[in-house]
Every structure is written in C-alpha cells, then in structure tokens.
mmCIF file of C-alpha atoms in Angstrom:
data_model
loop_
_atom_site.group_PDB
_atom_site.id
_atom_site.type_symbol
_atom_site.label_atom_id
_atom_site.label_comp_id
_atom_site.label_asym_id
_atom_site.label_seq_id
_atom_site.Cartn_x
_atom_site.Cartn_y
_atom_site.Cartn_z
ATOM 1 C CA UNK R 1 25.318 48.753 29.873
ATOM 2 C CA UNK R 2 22.658 48.790 32.572
ATOM 3 C CA UNK R 3 19.567 50.787 31.656
ATOM 4 C CA UNK R 4 17.498 51.955 34.614
ATOM 5 C CA UNK R 5 13.708 51.836 34.389
ATOM 6 C CA UNK R 6 11.766 55.079 34.658
ATOM 7 C CA UNK R 7 11.191 56.396 38.181
ATOM 8 C CA UNK R 8 7.419 56.160 37.713
ATOM 9 C CA UNK R 9 6.438 53.046 35.713
ATOM 10 C CA UNK R 10 3.356 53.424 33.556
ATOM 11 C CA UNK R 11 0.379 52.934 35.870
ATOM 12 C CA UNK R 12 2.601 51.891 38.764
ATOM 13 C CA UNK R 13 3.848 53.501 41.981
ATOM 14 C CA UNK R 14 6.855 55.802 41.998
ATOM 15 C CA UNK R 15 9.993 54.533 43.714
ATOM 16 C CA UNK R 16 13.388 55.801 44.876
ATOM 17 C CA UNK R 17 15.217 55.431 41.584
ATOM 18 C CA UNK R 18 18.065 57.836 42.422
ATOM 19 C CA UNK R 19 19.010 55.943 45.590
ATOM 20 C CA UNK R 20 19.352 52.452 44.105
ATOM 21 C CA UNK R 21 22.727 50.839 43.432
ATOM 22 C CA UNK R 22 23.394 48.261 40.684
ATOM 23 C CA UNK R 23 26.044 45.646 41.544
ATOM 24 C CA UNK R 24 27.232 42.708 39.451
ATOM 25 C CA UNK R 25 27.131 39.388 41.299
ATOM 26 C CA UNK R 26 28.001 35.992 39.923
ATOM 27 C CA UNK R 27 27.415 32.290 40.404
ATOM 28 C CA UNK R 28 27.947 28.928 38.751
ATOM 29 C CA UNK R 29 25.241 26.536 37.610
ATOM 30 C CA UNK R 30 24.967 24.210 40.594
ATOM 31 C CA UNK R 31 25.060 20.430 40.308
ATOM 32 C CA UNK R 32 22.234 18.615 42.131
ATOM 33 C CA UNK R 33 23.370 17.260 45.484
ATOM 34 C CA UNK R 34 22.070 13.909 46.780
ATOM 35 C CA UNK R 35 21.836 12.853 50.394
ATOM 36 C CA UNK R 36 23.364 9.659 51.773
ATOM 37 C CA UNK R 37 20.024 7.872 51.351
ATOM 38 C CA UNK R 38 18.158 8.361 48.052
ATOM 39 C CA UNK R 39 14.672 8.214 49.594
ATOM 40 C CA UNK R 40 12.384 11.077 50.551
ATOM 41 C CA UNK R 41 9.710 9.920 52.983
ATOM 42 C CA UNK R 42 6.389 11.547 52.095
ATOM 43 C CA UNK R 43 3.711 12.740 54.503
ATOM 44 C CA UNK R 44 1.752 9.713 53.243
ATOM 45 C CA UNK R 45 4.475 7.372 54.537
ATOM 46 C CA UNK R 46 5.725 6.360 51.063
ATOM 47 C CA UNK R 47 9.477 6.519 50.325
ATOM 48 C CA UNK R 48 10.241 7.937 46.865
ATOM 49 C CA UNK R 49 13.352 8.552 44.785
ATOM 50 C CA UNK R 50 12.831 11.835 42.933
ATOM 51 C CA UNK R 51 14.836 14.602 41.256
ATOM 52 C CA UNK R 52 15.207 17.633 43.479
ATOM 53 C CA UNK R 53 17.039 20.936 43.663
ATOM 54 C CA UNK R 54 19.909 22.120 41.494
ATOM 55 C CA UNK R 55 21.091 21.489 37.969
ATOM 56 C CA UNK R 56 19.478 22.533 34.695
ATOM 57 C CA UNK R 57 15.758 21.724 34.447
ATOM 58 C CA UNK R 58 15.113 21.402 30.721
ATOM 59 C CA UNK R 59 11.336 20.936 30.599
ATOM 60 C CA UNK R 60 9.960 23.180 33.358
ATOM 61 C CA UNK R 61 9.988 26.999 33.247
ATOM 62 C CA UNK R 62 8.145 29.901 34.795
ATOM 63 C CA UNK R 63 4.560 29.736 33.561
ATOM 64 C CA UNK R 64 4.356 25.923 33.876
ATOM 65 C CA UNK R 65 2.276 24.029 36.446
ATOM 66 C CA UNK R 66 4.267 23.164 39.581
ATOM 67 C CA UNK R 67 1.949 20.709 41.419
ATOM 68 C CA UNK R 68 1.812 16.959 40.772
ATOM 69 C CA UNK R 69 5.285 16.673 39.244
ATOM 70 C CA UNK R 70 7.424 13.574 39.798
ATOM 71 C CA UNK R 71 9.946 15.756 41.572
ATOM 72 C CA UNK R 72 10.638 17.395 44.921
ATOM 73 C CA UNK R 73 11.303 21.151 45.267
ATOM 74 C CA UNK R 74 11.993 21.368 41.520
ATOM 75 C CA UNK R 75 13.723 24.644 40.591
ATOM 76 C CA UNK R 76 12.725 25.696 37.046
ATOM 77 C CA UNK R 77 15.426 26.791 34.626
ATOM 78 C CA UNK R 78 18.923 26.858 36.103
ATOM 79 C CA UNK R 79 20.038 27.009 39.726
ATOM 80 C CA UNK R 80 23.020 29.152 40.706
ATOM 81 C CA UNK R 81 25.399 28.867 43.631
ATOM 82 C CA UNK R 82 28.639 30.761 44.208
ATOM 83 C CA UNK R 83 31.287 28.277 45.306
ATOM 84 C CA UNK R 84 34.035 30.893 45.619
ATOM 85 C CA UNK R 85 35.945 31.750 48.786
ATOM 86 C CA UNK R 86 37.273 35.112 49.921
ATOM 87 C CA UNK R 87 40.179 35.836 52.251
ATOM 88 C CA UNK R 88 37.823 37.708 54.594
ATOM 89 C CA UNK R 89 34.377 36.947 55.923
ATOM 90 C CA UNK R 90 32.590 33.599 56.322
ATOM 91 C CA UNK R 91 33.295 30.677 54.009
ATOM 92 C CA UNK R 92 29.886 31.032 52.363
ATOM 93 C CA UNK R 93 30.122 34.841 52.161
ATOM 94 C CA UNK R 94 30.134 35.067 48.336
ATOM 95 C CA UNK R 95 27.031 32.909 48.036
ATOM 96 C CA UNK R 96 25.341 34.841 50.841
ATOM 97 C CA UNK R 97 25.935 37.988 48.800
ATOM 98 C CA UNK R 98 24.601 36.357 45.628
ATOM 99 C CA UNK R 99 21.341 35.239 47.231
ATOM 100 C CA UNK R 100 20.949 38.548 49.085
ATOM 101 C CA UNK R 101 21.714 40.969 46.243
ATOM 102 C CA UNK R 102 19.894 39.165 43.412
ATOM 103 C CA UNK R 103 16.275 40.276 42.944
ATOM 104 C CA UNK R 104 13.404 38.742 40.999
ATOM 105 C CA UNK R 105 13.348 40.464 37.624
ATOM 106 C CA UNK R 106 17.103 41.177 37.435
ATOM 107 C CA UNK R 107 18.887 40.497 34.175
ATOM 108 C CA UNK R 108 21.363 37.589 33.974
ATOM 109 C CA UNK R 109 24.046 36.914 31.355
ATOM 110 C CA UNK R 110 26.033 33.754 30.602
ATOM 111 C CA UNK R 111 29.785 34.371 30.900
ATOM 112 C CA UNK R 112 31.246 31.016 29.857
ATOM 113 C CA UNK R 113 30.518 27.889 27.861
ATOM 114 C CA UNK R 114 28.603 27.221 24.657
ATOM 115 C CA UNK R 115 25.836 29.700 25.527
ATOM 116 C CA UNK R 116 28.147 32.584 26.362
ATOM 117 C CA UNK R 117 26.462 35.968 25.888
ATOM 118 C CA UNK R 118 22.888 34.688 26.206
ATOM 119 C CA UNK R 119 20.579 36.544 28.595
ATOM 120 C CA UNK R 120 17.921 35.450 31.049
ATOM 121 C CA UNK R 121 15.952 36.583 34.086
ATOM 122 C CA UNK R 122 16.250 35.951 37.823
ATOM 123 C CA UNK R 123 13.027 34.200 38.861
ATOM 124 C CA UNK R 124 13.484 33.476 42.563
ATOM 125 C CA UNK R 125 15.547 32.414 45.548
ATOM 126 C CA UNK R 126 15.393 29.083 47.365
ATOM 127 C CA UNK R 127 16.414 29.175 51.023
ATOM 128 C CA UNK R 128 18.123 26.276 52.787
ATOM 129 C CA UNK R 129 19.912 25.113 49.658
ATOM 130 C CA UNK R 130 20.570 28.825 48.971
ATOM 131 C CA UNK R 131 20.118 28.835 45.199
ATOM 132 C CA UNK R 132 19.214 31.670 42.858
ATOM 133 C CA UNK R 133 17.057 30.542 39.914
ATOM 134 C CA UNK R 134 17.370 31.971 36.398
ATOM 135 C CA UNK R 135 15.114 31.436 33.376
ATOM 136 C CA UNK R 136 16.491 31.024 29.854
ATOM 137 C CA UNK R 137 14.781 30.038 26.574
ATOM 138 C CA UNK R 138 14.744 26.257 25.866
ATOM 139 C CA UNK R 139 17.401 26.502 23.140
ATOM 140 C CA UNK R 140 19.740 28.189 25.616
ATOM 141 C CA UNK R 141 19.015 25.697 28.399
ATOM 142 C CA UNK R 142 20.113 22.845 26.113
ATOM 143 C CA UNK R 143 23.476 24.539 25.505
ATOM 144 C CA UNK R 144 24.246 25.289 29.133
ATOM 145 C CA UNK R 145 26.426 23.029 31.284
ATOM 146 C CA UNK R 146 26.965 22.491 34.985
ATOM 147 C CA UNK R 147 29.580 24.967 36.173
ATOM 148 C CA UNK R 148 28.914 27.635 33.535
ATOM 149 C CA UNK R 149 29.340 31.072 35.084
ATOM 150 C CA UNK R 150 26.426 33.508 35.047
ATOM 151 C CA UNK R 151 26.506 37.181 36.020
ATOM 152 C CA UNK R 152 23.518 39.049 37.430
ATOM 153 C CA UNK R 153 23.058 42.811 37.357
ATOM 154 C CA UNK R 154 21.583 43.008 40.844
ATOM 155 C CA UNK R 155 19.426 45.994 41.695
ATOM 156 C CA UNK R 156 16.393 46.240 43.942
ATOM 157 C CA UNK R 157 17.448 45.787 47.544
ATOM 158 C CA UNK R 158 16.721 49.133 49.158
ATOM 159 C CA UNK R 159 13.740 49.691 46.867
ATOM 160 C CA UNK R 160 10.978 51.685 48.548
ATOM 161 C CA UNK R 161 7.814 53.567 47.678
ATOM 162 C CA UNK R 162 8.027 57.139 49.039
ATOM 163 C CA UNK R 163 4.254 57.652 48.813
ATOM 164 C CA UNK R 164 3.574 54.364 50.620
ATOM 165 C CA UNK R 165 6.136 54.028 53.437
ATOM 166 C CA UNK R 166 4.133 51.263 55.174
ATOM 167 C CA UNK R 167 4.740 48.944 52.207
ATOM 168 C CA UNK R 168 8.109 47.208 52.426
ATOM 169 C CA UNK R 169 9.656 45.743 49.290
ATOM 170 C CA UNK R 170 12.230 42.968 49.207
ATOM 171 C CA UNK R 171 13.800 40.813 46.514
ATOM 172 C CA UNK R 172 11.997 42.838 43.808
ATOM 173 C CA UNK R 173 13.737 44.449 40.827
ATOM 174 C CA UNK R 174 12.502 47.919 39.860
ATOM 175 C CA UNK R 175 11.909 46.632 36.326
ATOM 176 C CA UNK R 176 9.474 44.037 37.689
ATOM 177 C CA UNK R 177 7.734 46.700 39.755
ATOM 178 C CA UNK R 178 7.059 48.577 36.527
ATOM 179 C CA UNK R 179 5.759 45.552 34.611
ATOM 180 C CA UNK R 180 3.717 43.835 37.312
ATOM 181 C CA UNK R 181 0.564 45.868 36.754
ATOM 182 C CA UNK R 182 0.362 47.435 40.223
ATOM 183 C CA UNK R 183 -2.001 50.405 40.337
ATOM 184 C CA UNK R 184 -2.679 53.123 42.900
ATOM 185 C CA UNK R 185 -6.176 54.159 43.911
ATOM 186 C CA UNK R 186 -7.551 55.961 46.958
ATOM 187 C CA UNK R 187 -4.236 55.597 48.781
ATOM 188 C CA UNK R 188 -4.110 51.839 48.213
ATOM 189 C CA UNK R 189 -1.941 49.590 46.053
ATOM 190 C CA UNK R 190 -3.864 47.116 43.889
ATOM 191 C CA UNK R 191 -1.554 44.160 43.150
ATOM 192 C CA UNK R 192 -2.325 41.419 40.571
ATOM 193 C CA UNK R 193 -2.195 37.862 42.001
ATOM 194 C CA UNK R 194 -3.524 34.447 41.009
ATOM 195 C CA UNK R 195 -4.258 33.021 44.475
ATOM 196 C CA UNK R 196 -5.075 34.056 48.036
ATOM 197 C CA UNK R 197 -3.400 31.809 50.622
ATOM 198 C CA UNK R 198 -4.091 31.880 54.376
ATOM 199 C CA UNK R 199 -0.953 32.102 56.517
ATOM 200 C CA UNK R 200 -1.977 28.952 58.401
ATOM 201 C CA UNK R 201 -1.025 26.889 55.331
ATOM 202 C CA UNK R 202 2.568 28.149 55.298
ATOM 203 C CA UNK R 203 5.263 25.735 56.455
ATOM 204 C CA UNK R 204 8.989 25.296 55.891
ATOM 205 C CA UNK R 205 10.806 28.624 56.203
ATOM 206 C CA UNK R 206 8.963 29.752 59.318
ATOM 207 C CA UNK R 207 11.382 30.572 62.113
ATOM 208 C CA UNK R 208 13.937 32.371 59.955
ATOM 209 C CA UNK R 209 14.789 35.922 60.957
ATOM 210 C CA UNK R 210 14.956 37.193 57.379
ATOM 211 C CA UNK R 211 12.919 36.947 54.187
ATOM 212 C CA UNK R 212 15.677 38.465 52.064
ATOM 213 C CA UNK R 213 17.499 35.216 51.296
ATOM 214 C CA UNK R 214 14.954 32.690 50.185
ATOM 215 C CA UNK R 215 11.353 31.565 50.456
ATOM 216 C CA UNK R 216 8.827 29.728 52.562
ATOM 217 C CA UNK R 217 6.553 26.882 51.551
ATOM 218 C CA UNK R 218 2.817 26.360 51.014
ATOM 219 C CA UNK R 219 1.598 23.100 52.541
ATOM 220 C CA UNK R 220 -0.695 21.142 50.219
ATOM 221 C CA UNK R 221 -1.164 17.931 52.234
ATOM 222 C CA UNK R 222 -4.698 18.892 53.344
ATOM 223 C CA UNK R 223 -6.830 18.238 50.293
ATOM 224 C CA UNK R 224 -9.877 20.181 51.490
ATOM 225 C CA UNK R 225 -7.830 23.335 52.113
ATOM 226 C CA UNK R 226 -5.992 22.925 48.829
ATOM 227 C CA UNK R 227 -9.231 22.630 46.873
ATOM 228 C CA UNK R 228 -10.854 25.513 48.728
ATOM 229 C CA UNK R 229 -8.038 27.883 47.736
ATOM 230 C CA UNK R 230 -7.415 26.318 44.270
ATOM 231 C CA UNK R 231 -3.786 25.589 45.132
ATOM 232 C CA UNK R 232 -3.560 22.574 42.852
ATOM 233 C CA UNK R 233 -3.416 25.024 39.936
ATOM 234 C CA UNK R 234 -0.284 26.873 41.088
ATOM 235 C CA UNK R 235 2.363 27.591 38.451
ATOM 236 C CA UNK R 236 6.025 28.512 38.638
ATOM 237 C CA UNK R 237 6.112 32.311 38.586
ATOM 238 C CA UNK R 238 2.567 32.921 39.874
ATOM 239 C CA UNK R 239 2.198 36.021 42.032
ATOM 240 C CA UNK R 240 0.312 35.028 45.196
ATOM 241 C CA UNK R 241 -0.970 36.855 48.280
ATOM 242 C CA UNK R 242 -0.529 35.342 51.747
ATOM 243 C CA UNK R 243 -3.119 36.803 54.093
ATOM 244 C CA UNK R 244 -2.313 37.534 57.747
ATOM 245 C CA UNK R 245 1.381 37.172 56.928
ATOM 246 C CA UNK R 246 4.195 39.544 57.866
ATOM 247 C CA UNK R 247 7.695 39.087 56.426
ATOM 248 C CA UNK R 248 9.379 42.291 57.572
ATOM 249 C CA UNK R 249 11.589 40.489 60.101
ATOM 250 C CA UNK R 250 11.219 36.990 58.745
ATOM 251 C CA UNK R 251 8.028 35.044 57.947
ATOM 252 C CA UNK R 252 5.434 35.175 60.710
ATOM 253 C CA UNK R 253 1.657 35.170 61.238
ATOM 254 C CA UNK R 254 0.215 38.593 61.955
ATOM 255 C CA UNK R 255 -3.450 39.436 61.594
ATOM 256 C CA UNK R 256 -4.258 42.355 59.323
ATOM 257 C CA UNK R 257 -1.124 42.139 57.196
ATOM 258 C CA UNK R 258 -0.470 40.763 53.710
ATOM 259 C CA UNK R 259 2.641 39.405 52.011
ATOM 260 C CA UNK R 260 2.723 39.119 48.227
ATOM 261 C CA UNK R 261 5.355 36.985 46.558
ATOM 262 C CA UNK R 262 6.165 34.706 43.646
ATOM 263 C CA UNK R 263 6.168 30.893 43.337
ATOM 264 C CA UNK R 264 9.815 29.887 42.892
ATOM 265 C CA UNK R 265 9.985 26.081 43.249
ATOM 266 C CA UNK R 266 7.702 23.097 42.932
ATOM 267 C CA UNK R 267 5.699 20.964 45.335
ATOM 268 C CA UNK R 268 7.052 18.361 47.773
ATOM 269 C CA UNK R 269 5.699 15.245 49.454
ATOM 270 C CA UNK R 270 7.713 15.933 52.615
ATOM 271 C CA UNK R 271 5.738 17.098 55.656
ATOM 272 C CA UNK R 272 5.650 20.872 56.048
ATOM 273 C CA UNK R 273 6.952 21.510 52.535
ATOM 274 C CA UNK R 274 5.385 22.523 49.230
ATOM 275 C CA UNK R 275 5.645 25.194 46.517
ATOM 276 C CA UNK R 276 7.969 27.975 47.701
ATOM 277 C CA UNK R 277 7.132 31.687 47.825
ATOM 278 C CA UNK R 278 9.835 34.364 47.683
ATOM 279 C CA UNK R 279 8.335 37.494 49.327
ATOM 280 C CA UNK R 280 8.291 40.688 47.252
ATOM 281 C CA UNK R 281 5.986 43.119 49.128
ATOM 282 C CA UNK R 282 4.640 43.090 52.669
ATOM 283 C CA UNK R 283 2.383 45.598 54.393
ATOM 284 C CA UNK R 284 -0.940 46.241 56.131
ATOM 285 C CA UNK R 285 -4.074 44.809 54.528
ATOM 286 C CA UNK R 286 -5.692 48.243 54.280
ATOM 287 C CA UNK R 287 -2.824 49.313 51.994
ATOM 288 C CA UNK R 288 -2.053 46.198 49.918
ATOM 289 C CA UNK R 289 -5.123 45.008 48.043
ATOM 290 C CA UNK R 290 -4.600 41.762 46.068
ATOM 291 C CA UNK R 291 -6.413 41.772 42.714
ATOM 292 C CA UNK R 292 -7.097 38.408 41.147
ATOM 293 C CA UNK R 293 -5.958 38.060 37.550
ATOM 294 C CA UNK R 294 -5.585 34.633 35.885
ATOM 295 C CA UNK R 295 -2.268 35.445 34.198
ATOM 296 C CA UNK R 296 -0.590 37.324 37.057
ATOM 297 C CA UNK R 297 2.622 35.416 36.445
ATOM 298 C CA UNK R 298 6.285 36.370 36.193
ATOM 299 C CA UNK R 299 6.527 34.882 32.684
ATOM 300 C CA UNK R 300 3.840 37.249 31.408
ATOM 301 C CA UNK R 301 5.155 40.261 33.336
ATOM 302 C CA UNK R 302 8.658 39.845 31.880
ATOM 303 C CA UNK R 303 7.376 39.026 28.393
ATOM 304 C CA UNK R 304 9.069 35.622 28.448
ATOM 305 C CA UNK R 305 6.070 33.515 27.401
ATOM 306 C CA UNK R 306 2.347 33.104 27.941
ATOM 307 C CA UNK R 307 1.681 31.015 31.094
ATOM 308 C CA UNK R 308 -0.023 27.666 30.519
ATOM 309 C CA UNK R 309 -3.733 27.664 31.462
ATOM 310 C CA UNK R 310 -4.172 27.146 35.195
ATOM 311 C CA UNK R 311 -5.907 23.869 36.012
ATOM 312 C CA UNK R 312 -6.331 21.880 39.194
ATOM 313 C CA UNK R 313 -3.988 18.939 39.627
ATOM 314 C CA UNK R 314 -3.655 16.308 42.337
ATOM 315 C CA UNK R 315 -0.463 16.209 44.345
ATOM 316 C CA UNK R 316 2.087 13.496 43.643
ATOM 317 C CA UNK R 317 1.089 11.709 46.865
ATOM 318 C CA UNK R 318 -2.506 11.500 45.592
ATOM 319 C CA UNK R 319 -1.552 10.568 42.024
ATOM 320 C CA UNK R 320 0.701 7.768 43.278
ATOM 321 C CA UNK R 321 -1.418 4.616 43.644
ATOM 322 C CA UNK R 322 1.067 2.664 45.741
ATOM 323 C CA UNK R 323 0.044 1.284 49.133
ATOM 324 C CA UNK R 324 0.329 3.839 51.897
ATOM 325 C CA UNK R 325 1.987 2.920 55.150
ATOM 326 C CA UNK R 326 -0.693 2.325 57.773
ATOM 327 C CA UNK R 327 -0.202 2.184 61.518
ATOM 328 C CA UNK R 328 -2.312 -0.215 63.552
ATOM 329 C CA UNK R 329 -3.860 1.423 66.580
ATOM 330 C CA UNK R 330 -2.632 -0.405 69.716
ATOM 331 C CA UNK R 331 -2.664 0.628 73.364
ATOM 332 C CA UNK R 332 0.660 2.070 74.554
ATOM 333 C CA UNK R 333 2.927 -0.343 76.427
ATOM 334 C CA UNK R 334 3.748 1.093 79.820
ATOM 335 C CA UNK R 335 7.050 0.571 81.603
ATOM 336 C CA UNK R 336 5.246 -0.165 84.873
ATOM 337 C CA UNK R 337 2.163 -2.033 86.075
ATOM 338 C CA UNK R 338 -0.978 -0.068 86.868
#
C-alpha cells in the first residue's frame, strides 16, 4: 500500500499533499539498441565503439563517478521502456505516460522474473531514447533480465509549494522533497547541490518545449571550463544547480533564474553531449539559493548508499591516447577564377 509522506517534511517546505494523485505505471527492462554503424564519432575526431543506453548496468549506480567511463550516455541501474500499444492515442502513448508520470524518488517494484517482489527507486529520465532509470541493489541487478516488468508508484507531477508559488517543481517525488535537505529562511529556499553550472555549458536537450520528459546535457569538451567548475568530479545522482537557466517551458537561457536537477546519465564524447540533468526545481535566483554540500546526492538522500568520494577525472577523449584526427589548413578551392 502506498504511504504518503507528511505534508511538511522535517526542515523542508510544505507542499500540496492533499491534491496529489498516485498512479501505477509500468515498463519493461529495455534492451540496448545499436545503430546501423557501431561507431560514435567523438568531438576529438576519434571513432569509438562503446556501450550506451539501455539494458542492465551491473557495475554503475547512483553515487558512482560518471565522467571518464568507457561508455556513452551510460544509464546506471536498469532502463525502462513501455513497449505496449493501446487502441487509442499515439503508438508511443504508453511510454509517453511512463516517462511523464514517473518522478525521481518514486518507488519501483519488480513484477516478473527471478527478482519478483524486489523494490528500487526511480533515479531519472533520459530524453530522446525516452527511458526511465531505476536503481536496485547489486544482488537484485544480477537477478534481473531484459524484459522483466517493473511497476512504479508514480506521484509528484502537480507538486507545488503554496508558500513559494514562484518555484516550479517537476519530476520530483514528494518523498524526495522531504529527504533532500531543503530549508526555508528569510523567504528563500536553500537547496543542497554539489556543483554550480553556467547555462552556457548546457547542450543536447535545448530546443525542446518541455522539461517533464527527460533531461539536457552538460558539455565537458572545454577542459578549462570543466576544471573551473569541477565538472570532472560529477557522479550519478548528484544534485546540481544550473545558473541562468529556466526550464518552465523547456530548457532555455534566462538571466536571473536557476534550475536545480539531478545527474541521470553519464558523459559522452559526442559534440554537444555529456552528463544529463533531469530538472527538479526551477525559479528566480532570489528565491532558489543553491547550497554546496559534498554529498548532496540522490543515493544519500534516499538512504541507498554513501556516494563515492568526489574526485576530478579526465574525460574519455582525454584519457584515450590514440591519434586524434587533424585537419590540414588549406585555402578554400573556389568554383571560379578571381
């Protein structure tokens, strides 16, 4: 049976408990999908064959480092997709509902297979591929299989803070809101985060008209910017603040606003891509005040595990010693004589 959290979490802001609706949604563990060509061309010009999205990731969970892995957009834990079809609505309607309704911090339960009955946590959403990620303990991950059905008690969309109407919440379970460590002081919300990220570093995901169904990526190709903001130490599950970012109507740059979200997938060598952030709260900078805490991570907030110590790591493109592709500067060849 679903147990609702208290309307006013200890030390946290009050929310509209009596208005929220809990709905069960469901998906299957998704098999990784490969493109016609196995190569991913990096921003350094090097083609690589790497594991990517989908499947069951056995050795990476929330709380682990997500930069410098020999992988591309790695989704920790298990990735869910609903492959069902309904007689009404669009063909991908059931999966659209899954990725819309599910919120970070929702409970998940295995319905079939050798791990039936085991419980985990929703940890994020990955747009484009449209996966919902769920964390389980290692012994459960080893018993799961592709295609196992998992149910999520979705609750959180429609969450709002009556005393702070300028703060908009999305993709955030009320249980997480109570465990995050958010405090109120002098009319402001102090929110624990591990990193501050300028909006100019955000890439893939820009241009979407919604932030309710996925994430957008932090670009790490510029080493100086990455080192300045300590982004080589990012972990799966870190809460991060994106400054001058507004996600009310989709991700966009807007001075004087802040978006706070959670790292949901790993780094990428592809131009414009990197660790993904699922937005959780967005609002004006005078209301949302990020507070740096080294263990502001989903794993700690949910009591899953202690995050590994944050430490700076090079990206895969920098760790890879292979020859980069170099272009020789030559004058352009014109189609006419000058």
